[in-house]
Short mmCIF file of N, CA, C and O in Angstrom, two decimals:
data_model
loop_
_atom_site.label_atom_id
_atom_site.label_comp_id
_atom_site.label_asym_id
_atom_site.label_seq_id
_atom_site.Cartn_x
_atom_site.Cartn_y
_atom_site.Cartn_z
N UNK A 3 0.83 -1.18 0.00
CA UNK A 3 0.00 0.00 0.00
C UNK A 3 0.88 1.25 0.00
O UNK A 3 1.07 2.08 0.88
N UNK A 4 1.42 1.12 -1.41
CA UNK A 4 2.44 2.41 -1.51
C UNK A 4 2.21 3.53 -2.63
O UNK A 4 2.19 3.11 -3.78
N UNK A 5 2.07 4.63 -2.48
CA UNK A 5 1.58 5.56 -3.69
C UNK A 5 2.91 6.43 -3.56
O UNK A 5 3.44 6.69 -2.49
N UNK A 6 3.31 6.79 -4.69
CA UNK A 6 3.82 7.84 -5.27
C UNK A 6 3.37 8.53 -6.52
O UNK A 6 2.90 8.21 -7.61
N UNK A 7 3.78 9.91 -5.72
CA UNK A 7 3.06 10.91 -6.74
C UNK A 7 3.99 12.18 -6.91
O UNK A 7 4.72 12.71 -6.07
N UNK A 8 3.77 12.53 -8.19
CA UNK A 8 4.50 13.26 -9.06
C UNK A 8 4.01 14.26 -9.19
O UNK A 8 2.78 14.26 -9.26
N UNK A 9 4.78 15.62 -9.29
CA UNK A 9 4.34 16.43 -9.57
C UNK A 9 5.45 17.57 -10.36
O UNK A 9 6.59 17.11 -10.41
N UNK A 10 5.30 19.08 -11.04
CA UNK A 10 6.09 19.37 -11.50
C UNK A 10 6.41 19.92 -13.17
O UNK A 10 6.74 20.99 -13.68
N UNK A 11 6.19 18.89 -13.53
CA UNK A 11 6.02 18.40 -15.06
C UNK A 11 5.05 19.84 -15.71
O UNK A 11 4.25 20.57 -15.14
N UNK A 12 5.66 19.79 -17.43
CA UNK A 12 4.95 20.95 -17.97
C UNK A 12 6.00 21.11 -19.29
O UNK A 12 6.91 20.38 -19.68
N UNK A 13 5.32 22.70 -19.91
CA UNK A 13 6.01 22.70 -20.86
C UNK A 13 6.80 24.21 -20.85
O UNK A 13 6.25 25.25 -20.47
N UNK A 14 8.18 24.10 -21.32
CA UNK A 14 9.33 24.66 -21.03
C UNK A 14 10.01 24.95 -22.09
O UNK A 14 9.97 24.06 -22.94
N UNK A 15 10.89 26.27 -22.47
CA UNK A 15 11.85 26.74 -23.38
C UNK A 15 12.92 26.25 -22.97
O UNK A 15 13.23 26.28 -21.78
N UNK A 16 13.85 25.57 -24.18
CA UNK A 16 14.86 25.64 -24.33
C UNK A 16 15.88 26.58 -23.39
O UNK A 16 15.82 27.81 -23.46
N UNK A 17 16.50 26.13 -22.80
CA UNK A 17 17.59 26.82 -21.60
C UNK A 17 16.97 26.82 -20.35
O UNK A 17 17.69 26.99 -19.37
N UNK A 18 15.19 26.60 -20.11
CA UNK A 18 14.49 26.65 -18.85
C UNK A 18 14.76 25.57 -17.75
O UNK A 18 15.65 24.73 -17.66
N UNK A 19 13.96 25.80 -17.14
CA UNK A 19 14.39 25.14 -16.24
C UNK A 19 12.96 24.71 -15.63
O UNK A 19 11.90 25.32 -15.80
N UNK A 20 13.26 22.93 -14.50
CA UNK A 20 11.50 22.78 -13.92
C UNK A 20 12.42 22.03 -12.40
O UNK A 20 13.58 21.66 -12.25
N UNK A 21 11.46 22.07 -11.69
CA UNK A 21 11.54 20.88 -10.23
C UNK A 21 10.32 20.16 -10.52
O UNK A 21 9.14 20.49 -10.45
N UNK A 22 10.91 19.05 -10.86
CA UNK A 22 10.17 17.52 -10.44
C UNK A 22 10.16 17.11 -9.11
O UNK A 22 11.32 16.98 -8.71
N UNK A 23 8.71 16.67 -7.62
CA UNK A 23 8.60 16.34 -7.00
C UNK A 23 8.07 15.00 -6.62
O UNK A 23 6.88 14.90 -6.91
N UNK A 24 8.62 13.87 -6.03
CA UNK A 24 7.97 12.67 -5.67
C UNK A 24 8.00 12.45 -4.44
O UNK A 24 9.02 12.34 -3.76
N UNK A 25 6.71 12.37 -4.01
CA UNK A 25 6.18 12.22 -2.42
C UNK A 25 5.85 10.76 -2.23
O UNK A 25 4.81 10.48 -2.82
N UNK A 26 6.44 9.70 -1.56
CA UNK A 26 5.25 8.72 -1.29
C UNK A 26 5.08 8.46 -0.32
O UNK A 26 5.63 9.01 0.64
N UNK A 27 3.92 7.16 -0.22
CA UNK A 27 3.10 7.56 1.09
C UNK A 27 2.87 6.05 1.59
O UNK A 27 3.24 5.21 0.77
N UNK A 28 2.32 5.55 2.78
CA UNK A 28 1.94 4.25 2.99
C UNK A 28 2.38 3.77 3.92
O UNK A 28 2.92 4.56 4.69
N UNK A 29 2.37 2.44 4.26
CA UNK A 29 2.93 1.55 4.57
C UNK A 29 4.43 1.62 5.04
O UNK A 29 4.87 0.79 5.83
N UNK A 30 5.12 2.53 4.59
CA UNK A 30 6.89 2.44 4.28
C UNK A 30 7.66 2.27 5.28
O UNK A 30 7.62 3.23 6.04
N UNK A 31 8.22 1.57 5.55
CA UNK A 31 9.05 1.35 6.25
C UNK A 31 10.63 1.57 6.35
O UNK A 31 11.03 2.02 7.42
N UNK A 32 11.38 1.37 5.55
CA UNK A 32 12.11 1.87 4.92
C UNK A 32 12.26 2.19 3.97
O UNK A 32 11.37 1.61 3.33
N UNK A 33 13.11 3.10 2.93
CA UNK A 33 13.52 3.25 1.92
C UNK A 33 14.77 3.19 1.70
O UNK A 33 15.47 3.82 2.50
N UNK A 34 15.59 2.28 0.36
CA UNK A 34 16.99 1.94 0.12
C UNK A 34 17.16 3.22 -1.09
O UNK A 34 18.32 3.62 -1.21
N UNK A 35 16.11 3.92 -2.01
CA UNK A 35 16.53 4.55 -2.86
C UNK A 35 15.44 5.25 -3.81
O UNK A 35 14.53 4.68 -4.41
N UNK A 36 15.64 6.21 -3.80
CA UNK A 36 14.71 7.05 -5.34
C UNK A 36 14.92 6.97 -5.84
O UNK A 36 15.81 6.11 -5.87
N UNK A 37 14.64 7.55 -6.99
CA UNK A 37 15.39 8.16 -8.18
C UNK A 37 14.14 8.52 -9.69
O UNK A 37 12.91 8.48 -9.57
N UNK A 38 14.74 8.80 -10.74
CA UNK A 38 14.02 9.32 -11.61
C UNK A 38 14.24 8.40 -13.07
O UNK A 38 15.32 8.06 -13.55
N UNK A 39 13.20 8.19 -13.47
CA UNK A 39 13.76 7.64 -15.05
C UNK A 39 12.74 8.18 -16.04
O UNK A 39 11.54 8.35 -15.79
N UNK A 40 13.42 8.44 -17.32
CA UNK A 40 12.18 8.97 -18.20
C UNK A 40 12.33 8.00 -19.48
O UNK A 40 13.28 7.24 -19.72
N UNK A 41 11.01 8.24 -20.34
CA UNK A 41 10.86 7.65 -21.52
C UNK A 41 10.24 8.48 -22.54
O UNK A 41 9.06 8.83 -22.47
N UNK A 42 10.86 8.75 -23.28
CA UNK A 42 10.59 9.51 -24.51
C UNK A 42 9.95 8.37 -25.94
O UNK A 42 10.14 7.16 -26.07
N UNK A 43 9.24 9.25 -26.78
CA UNK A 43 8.39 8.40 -27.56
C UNK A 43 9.40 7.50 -28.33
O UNK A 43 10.51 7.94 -28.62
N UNK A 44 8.94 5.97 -28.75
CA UNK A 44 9.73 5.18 -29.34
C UNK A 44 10.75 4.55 -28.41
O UNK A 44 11.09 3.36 -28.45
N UNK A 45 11.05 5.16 -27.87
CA UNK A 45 12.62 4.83 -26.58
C UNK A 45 12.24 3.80 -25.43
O UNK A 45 11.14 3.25 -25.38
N UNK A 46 12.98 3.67 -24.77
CA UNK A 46 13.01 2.70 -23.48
C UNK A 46 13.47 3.91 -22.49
O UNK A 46 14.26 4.85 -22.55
N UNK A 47 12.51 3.36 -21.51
CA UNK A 47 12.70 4.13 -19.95
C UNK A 47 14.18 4.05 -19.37
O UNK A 47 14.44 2.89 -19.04
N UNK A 48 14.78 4.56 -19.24
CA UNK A 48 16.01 5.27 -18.43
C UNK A 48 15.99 5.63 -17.69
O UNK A 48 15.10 6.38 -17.31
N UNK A 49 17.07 5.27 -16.98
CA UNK A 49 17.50 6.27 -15.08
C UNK A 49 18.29 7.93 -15.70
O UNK A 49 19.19 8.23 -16.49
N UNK A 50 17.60 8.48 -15.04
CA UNK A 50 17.77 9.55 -14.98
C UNK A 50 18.80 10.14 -13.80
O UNK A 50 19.87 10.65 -14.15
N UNK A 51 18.56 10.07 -12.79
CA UNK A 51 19.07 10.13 -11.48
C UNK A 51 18.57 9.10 -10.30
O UNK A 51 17.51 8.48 -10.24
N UNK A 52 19.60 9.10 -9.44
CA UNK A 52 19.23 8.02 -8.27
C UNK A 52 20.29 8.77 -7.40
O UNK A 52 21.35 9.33 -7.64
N UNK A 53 19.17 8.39 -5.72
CA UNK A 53 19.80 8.80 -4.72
C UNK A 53 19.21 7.86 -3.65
O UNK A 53 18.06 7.76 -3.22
N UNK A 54 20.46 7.15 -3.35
CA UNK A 54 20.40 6.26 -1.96
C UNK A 54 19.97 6.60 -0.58
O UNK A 54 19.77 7.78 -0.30
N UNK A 55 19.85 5.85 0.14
CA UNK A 55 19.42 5.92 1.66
C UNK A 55 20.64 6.50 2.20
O UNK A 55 20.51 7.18 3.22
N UNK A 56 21.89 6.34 1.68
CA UNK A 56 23.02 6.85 2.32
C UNK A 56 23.64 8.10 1.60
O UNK A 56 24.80 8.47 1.78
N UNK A 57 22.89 8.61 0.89
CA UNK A 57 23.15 10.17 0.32
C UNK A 57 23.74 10.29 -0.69
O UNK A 57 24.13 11.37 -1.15
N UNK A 58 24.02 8.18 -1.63
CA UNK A 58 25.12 8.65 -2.86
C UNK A 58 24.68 9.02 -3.67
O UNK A 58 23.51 9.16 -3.32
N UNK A 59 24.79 9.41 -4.87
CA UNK A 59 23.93 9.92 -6.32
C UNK A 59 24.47 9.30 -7.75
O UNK A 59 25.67 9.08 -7.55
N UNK A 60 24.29 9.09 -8.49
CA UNK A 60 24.45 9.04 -9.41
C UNK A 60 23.01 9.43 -10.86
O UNK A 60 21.79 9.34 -10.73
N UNK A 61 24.05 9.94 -12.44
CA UNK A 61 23.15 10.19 -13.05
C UNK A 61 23.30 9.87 -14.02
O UNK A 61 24.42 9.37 -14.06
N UNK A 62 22.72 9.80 -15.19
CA UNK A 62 22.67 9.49 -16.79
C UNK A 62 23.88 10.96 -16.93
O UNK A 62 24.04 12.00 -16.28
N UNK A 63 24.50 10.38 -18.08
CA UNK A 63 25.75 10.89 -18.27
C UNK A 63 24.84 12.20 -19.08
O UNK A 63 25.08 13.33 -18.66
N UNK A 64 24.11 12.09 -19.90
CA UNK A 64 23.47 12.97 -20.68
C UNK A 64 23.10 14.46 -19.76
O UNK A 64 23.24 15.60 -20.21
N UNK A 65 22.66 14.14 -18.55
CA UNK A 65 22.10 15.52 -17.74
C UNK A 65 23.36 15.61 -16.65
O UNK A 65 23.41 16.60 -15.91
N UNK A 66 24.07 14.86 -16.60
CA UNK A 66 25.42 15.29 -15.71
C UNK A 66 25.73 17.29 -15.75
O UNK A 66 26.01 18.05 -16.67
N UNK A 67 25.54 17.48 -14.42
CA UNK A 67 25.70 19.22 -15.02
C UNK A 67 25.03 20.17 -14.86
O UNK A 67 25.31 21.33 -14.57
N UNK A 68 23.50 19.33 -15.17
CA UNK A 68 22.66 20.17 -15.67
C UNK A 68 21.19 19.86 -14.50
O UNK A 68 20.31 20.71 -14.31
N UNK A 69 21.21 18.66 -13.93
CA UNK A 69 20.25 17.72 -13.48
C UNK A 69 20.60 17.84 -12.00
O UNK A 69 21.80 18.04 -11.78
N UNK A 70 19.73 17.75 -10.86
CA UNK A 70 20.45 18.01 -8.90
C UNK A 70 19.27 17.13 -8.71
O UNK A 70 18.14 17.60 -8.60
N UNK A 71 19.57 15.69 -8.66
CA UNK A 71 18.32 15.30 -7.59
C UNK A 71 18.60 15.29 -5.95
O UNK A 71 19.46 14.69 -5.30
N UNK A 72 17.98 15.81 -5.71
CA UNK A 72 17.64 15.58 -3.97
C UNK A 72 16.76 15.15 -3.41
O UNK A 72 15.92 14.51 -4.04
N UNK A 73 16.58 15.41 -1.67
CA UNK A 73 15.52 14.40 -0.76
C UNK A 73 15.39 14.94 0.47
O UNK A 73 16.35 15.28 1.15
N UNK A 74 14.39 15.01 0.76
CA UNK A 74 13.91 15.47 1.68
C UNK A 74 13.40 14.13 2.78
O UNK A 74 12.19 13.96 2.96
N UNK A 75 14.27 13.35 3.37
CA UNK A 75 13.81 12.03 4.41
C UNK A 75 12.70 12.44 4.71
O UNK A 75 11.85 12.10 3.90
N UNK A 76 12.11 13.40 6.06
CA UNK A 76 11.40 13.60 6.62
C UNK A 76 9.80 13.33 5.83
O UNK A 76 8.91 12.64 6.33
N UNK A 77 9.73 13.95 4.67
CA UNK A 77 8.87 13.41 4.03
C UNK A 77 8.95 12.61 3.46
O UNK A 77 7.82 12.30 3.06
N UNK A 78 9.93 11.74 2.99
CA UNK A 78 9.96 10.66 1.95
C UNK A 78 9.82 11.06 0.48
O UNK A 78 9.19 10.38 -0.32
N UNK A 79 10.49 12.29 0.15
CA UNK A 79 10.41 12.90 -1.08
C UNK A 79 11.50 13.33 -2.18
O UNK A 79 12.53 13.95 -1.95
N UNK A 80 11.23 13.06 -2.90
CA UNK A 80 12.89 13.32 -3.98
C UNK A 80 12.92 14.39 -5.10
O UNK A 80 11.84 14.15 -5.63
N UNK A 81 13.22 14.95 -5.48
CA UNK A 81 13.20 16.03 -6.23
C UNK A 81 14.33 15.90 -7.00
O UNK A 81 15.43 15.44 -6.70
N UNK A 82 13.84 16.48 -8.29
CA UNK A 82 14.88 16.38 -9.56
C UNK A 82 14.57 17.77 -10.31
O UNK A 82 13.58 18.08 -10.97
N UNK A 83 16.25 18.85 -9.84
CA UNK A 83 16.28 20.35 -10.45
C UNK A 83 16.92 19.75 -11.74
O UNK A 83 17.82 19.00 -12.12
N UNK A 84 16.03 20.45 -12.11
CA UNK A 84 16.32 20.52 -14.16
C UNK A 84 16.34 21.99 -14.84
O UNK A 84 15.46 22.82 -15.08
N UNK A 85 17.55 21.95 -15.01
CA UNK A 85 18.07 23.26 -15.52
C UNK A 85 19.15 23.37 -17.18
O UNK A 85 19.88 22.44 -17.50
N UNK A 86 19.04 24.32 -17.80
CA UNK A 86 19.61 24.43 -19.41
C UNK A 86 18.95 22.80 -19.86
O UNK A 86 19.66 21.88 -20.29
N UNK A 87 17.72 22.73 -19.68
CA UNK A 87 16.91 22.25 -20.58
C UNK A 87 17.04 22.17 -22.33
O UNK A 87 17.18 22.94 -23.28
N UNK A 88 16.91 20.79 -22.09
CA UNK A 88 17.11 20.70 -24.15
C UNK A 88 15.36 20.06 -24.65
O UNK A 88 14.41 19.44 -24.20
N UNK A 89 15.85 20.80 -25.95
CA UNK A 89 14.24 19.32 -26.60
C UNK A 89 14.70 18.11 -26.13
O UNK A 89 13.84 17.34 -25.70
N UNK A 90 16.08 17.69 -26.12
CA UNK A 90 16.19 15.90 -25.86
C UNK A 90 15.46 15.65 -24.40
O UNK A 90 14.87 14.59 -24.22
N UNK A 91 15.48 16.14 -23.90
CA UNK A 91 15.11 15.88 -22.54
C UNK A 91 13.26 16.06 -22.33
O UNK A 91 12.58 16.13 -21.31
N UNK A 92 12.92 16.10 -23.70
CA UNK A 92 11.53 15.66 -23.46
C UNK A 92 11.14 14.45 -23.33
O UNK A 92 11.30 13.61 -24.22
N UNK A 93 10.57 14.19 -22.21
CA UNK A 93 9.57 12.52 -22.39
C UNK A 93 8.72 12.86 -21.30
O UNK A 93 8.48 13.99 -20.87
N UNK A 94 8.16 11.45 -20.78
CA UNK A 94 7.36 11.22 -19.49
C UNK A 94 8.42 11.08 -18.38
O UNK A 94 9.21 10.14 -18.43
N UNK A 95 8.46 11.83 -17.53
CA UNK A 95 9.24 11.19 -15.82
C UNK A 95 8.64 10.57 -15.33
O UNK A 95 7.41 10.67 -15.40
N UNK A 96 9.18 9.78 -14.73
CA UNK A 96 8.69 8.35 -13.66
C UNK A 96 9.37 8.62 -12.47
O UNK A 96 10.48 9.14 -12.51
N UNK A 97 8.90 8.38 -11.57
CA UNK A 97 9.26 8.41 -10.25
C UNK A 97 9.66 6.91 -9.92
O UNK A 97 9.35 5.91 -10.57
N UNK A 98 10.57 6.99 -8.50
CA UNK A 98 10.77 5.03 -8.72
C UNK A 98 11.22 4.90 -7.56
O UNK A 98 12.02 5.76 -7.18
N UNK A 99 10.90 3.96 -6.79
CA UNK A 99 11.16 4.13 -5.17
C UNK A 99 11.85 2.58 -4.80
O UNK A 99 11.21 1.66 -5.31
N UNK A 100 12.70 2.28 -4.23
CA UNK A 100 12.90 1.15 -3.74
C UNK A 100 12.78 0.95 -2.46
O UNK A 100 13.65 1.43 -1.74
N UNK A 101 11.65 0.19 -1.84
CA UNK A 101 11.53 0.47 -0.31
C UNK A 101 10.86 -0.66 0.09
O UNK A 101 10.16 -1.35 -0.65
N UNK A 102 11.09 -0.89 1.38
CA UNK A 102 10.39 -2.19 1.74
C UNK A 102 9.00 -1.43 2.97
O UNK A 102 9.30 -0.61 3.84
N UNK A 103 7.45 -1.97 2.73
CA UNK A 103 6.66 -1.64 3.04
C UNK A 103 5.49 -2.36 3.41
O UNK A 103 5.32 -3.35 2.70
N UNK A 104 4.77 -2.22 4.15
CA UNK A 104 3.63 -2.73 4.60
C UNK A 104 3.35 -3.16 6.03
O UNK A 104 4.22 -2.90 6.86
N UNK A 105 2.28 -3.76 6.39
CA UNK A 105 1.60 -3.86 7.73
C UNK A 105 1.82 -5.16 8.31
O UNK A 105 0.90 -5.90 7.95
N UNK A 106 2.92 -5.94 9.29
CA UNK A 106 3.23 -6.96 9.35
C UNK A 106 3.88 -7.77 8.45
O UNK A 106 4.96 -8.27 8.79
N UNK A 107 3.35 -8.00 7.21
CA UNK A 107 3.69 -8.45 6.29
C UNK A 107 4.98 -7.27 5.53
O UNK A 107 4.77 -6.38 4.70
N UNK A 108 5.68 -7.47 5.86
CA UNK A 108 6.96 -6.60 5.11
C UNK A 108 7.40 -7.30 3.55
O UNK A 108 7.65 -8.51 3.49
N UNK A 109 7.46 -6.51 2.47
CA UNK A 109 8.04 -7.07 1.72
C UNK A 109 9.32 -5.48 1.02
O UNK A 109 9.18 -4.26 1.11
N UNK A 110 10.16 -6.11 0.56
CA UNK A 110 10.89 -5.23 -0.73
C UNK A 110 10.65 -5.07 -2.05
O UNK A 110 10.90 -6.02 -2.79
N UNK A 111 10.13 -3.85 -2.59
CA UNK A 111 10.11 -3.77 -4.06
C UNK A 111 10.44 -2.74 -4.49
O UNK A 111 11.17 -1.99 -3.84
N UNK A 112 9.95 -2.39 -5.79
CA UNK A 112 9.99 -1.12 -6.57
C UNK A 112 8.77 -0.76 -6.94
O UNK A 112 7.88 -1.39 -7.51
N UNK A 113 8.83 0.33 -6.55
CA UNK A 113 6.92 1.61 -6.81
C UNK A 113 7.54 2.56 -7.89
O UNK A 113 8.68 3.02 -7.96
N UNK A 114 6.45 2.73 -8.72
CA UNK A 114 6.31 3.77 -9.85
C UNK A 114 4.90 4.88 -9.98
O UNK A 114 3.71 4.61 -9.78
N UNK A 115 5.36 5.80 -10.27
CA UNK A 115 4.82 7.07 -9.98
C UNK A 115 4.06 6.74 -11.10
O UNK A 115 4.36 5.80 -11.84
N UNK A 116 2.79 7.68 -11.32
CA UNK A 116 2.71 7.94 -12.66
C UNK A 116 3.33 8.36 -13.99
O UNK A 116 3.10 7.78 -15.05
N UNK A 117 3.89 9.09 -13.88
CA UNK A 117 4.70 9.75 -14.73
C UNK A 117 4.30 11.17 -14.84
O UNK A 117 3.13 11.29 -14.49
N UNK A 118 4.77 12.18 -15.16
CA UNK A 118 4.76 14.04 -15.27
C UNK A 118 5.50 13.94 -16.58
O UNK A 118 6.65 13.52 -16.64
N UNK A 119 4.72 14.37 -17.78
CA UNK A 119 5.24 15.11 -18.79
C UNK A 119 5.99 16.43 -18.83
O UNK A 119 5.73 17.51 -18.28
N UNK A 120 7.12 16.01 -19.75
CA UNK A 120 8.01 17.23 -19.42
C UNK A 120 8.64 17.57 -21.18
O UNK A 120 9.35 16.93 -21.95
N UNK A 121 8.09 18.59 -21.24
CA UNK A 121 8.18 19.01 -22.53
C UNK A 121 8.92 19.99 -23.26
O UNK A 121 8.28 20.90 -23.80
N UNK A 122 9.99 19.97 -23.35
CA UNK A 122 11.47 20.82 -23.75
C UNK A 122 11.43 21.54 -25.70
O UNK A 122 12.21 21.20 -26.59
N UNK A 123 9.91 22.90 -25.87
CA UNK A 123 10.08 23.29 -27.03
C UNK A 123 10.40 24.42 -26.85
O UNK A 123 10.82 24.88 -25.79
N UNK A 124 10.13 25.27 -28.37
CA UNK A 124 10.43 26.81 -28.68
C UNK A 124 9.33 27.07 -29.48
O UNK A 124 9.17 28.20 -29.95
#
C-alpha cells in the first residue's frame, strides 16, 4: 500500500528550467533509494538520477551538469532540479522508489509514480 506521486512536469523553453517532485506515502518502512527515469516516444525508460538511503547519487551521463536530484527524508520525497533544458530531454518522468513496506507483512520492491510530462520546445 504504496503511492507515489508526481508532480512538477509541464512545458518549457529551451535553456528553462522545472523541479520535479515525488512524495510517497503508505505503509513504508524503509527506503533503500529514489530516483528518476524517463521515456521519450519510441525509446526505453532510463535512469535519470538516483539517490540512496546513504546520500550517494548518481546520473545518466546525458544531464550530468545540468540535473540536482535531492531528498527530503522527513517526508519521503525526492526532487529532480532541471536546468539548461534541451528538446532531448523531453519525455514522461517516472518516479521510482525502492523500499520495503507494509503492515506486518513486510516485503521489498519497486513503486512507480505515474509519470509528469516534461516538454522541452520553442
Amino acid at each position: 500500500q504504496v503511492q507515489l506521486v508526481e508532480s512538477g512536469g509541464g512545458l518549457v523553453q529551451p535553456g528553462g528550467s522545472l523541479r520535479l517532485s515525488c512524495a510517497a506515502s503508505g505503509s513504508i518502512f524503509s527506503i533503500y533509494a529514489m530516483g528518476w527515469y524517463r521515456q521519450a516516444p519510441g525509446k526505453q525508460r532510463d535512469l535519470v538520477a538516483v539517490v540512496t538511503s546513504g546520500g550517494s547519487t548518481n546520473y545518466a551521463d546525458s544531464v550530468k551538469g545540468r540535473f540536482t536530484i535531492s531528498r527530503d527524508n522527513a517526508k519521503n520525497t525526492v526532487y529532480l532540479q532541471m536546468n539548461s533544458l534541451k528538446p532531448e530531454d523531453t519525455a514522461v518522468y517516472y518516479c521510482n522508489a525502492d523500499l520495503v513496506a507494509g503492515i506486518g507483512d513486510l516485503q521489498r520492491r519497486e513503486y512507480w509514480g505515474q509519470g509528469t510530462q516534461v516538454t522541452v520546445s520553442s
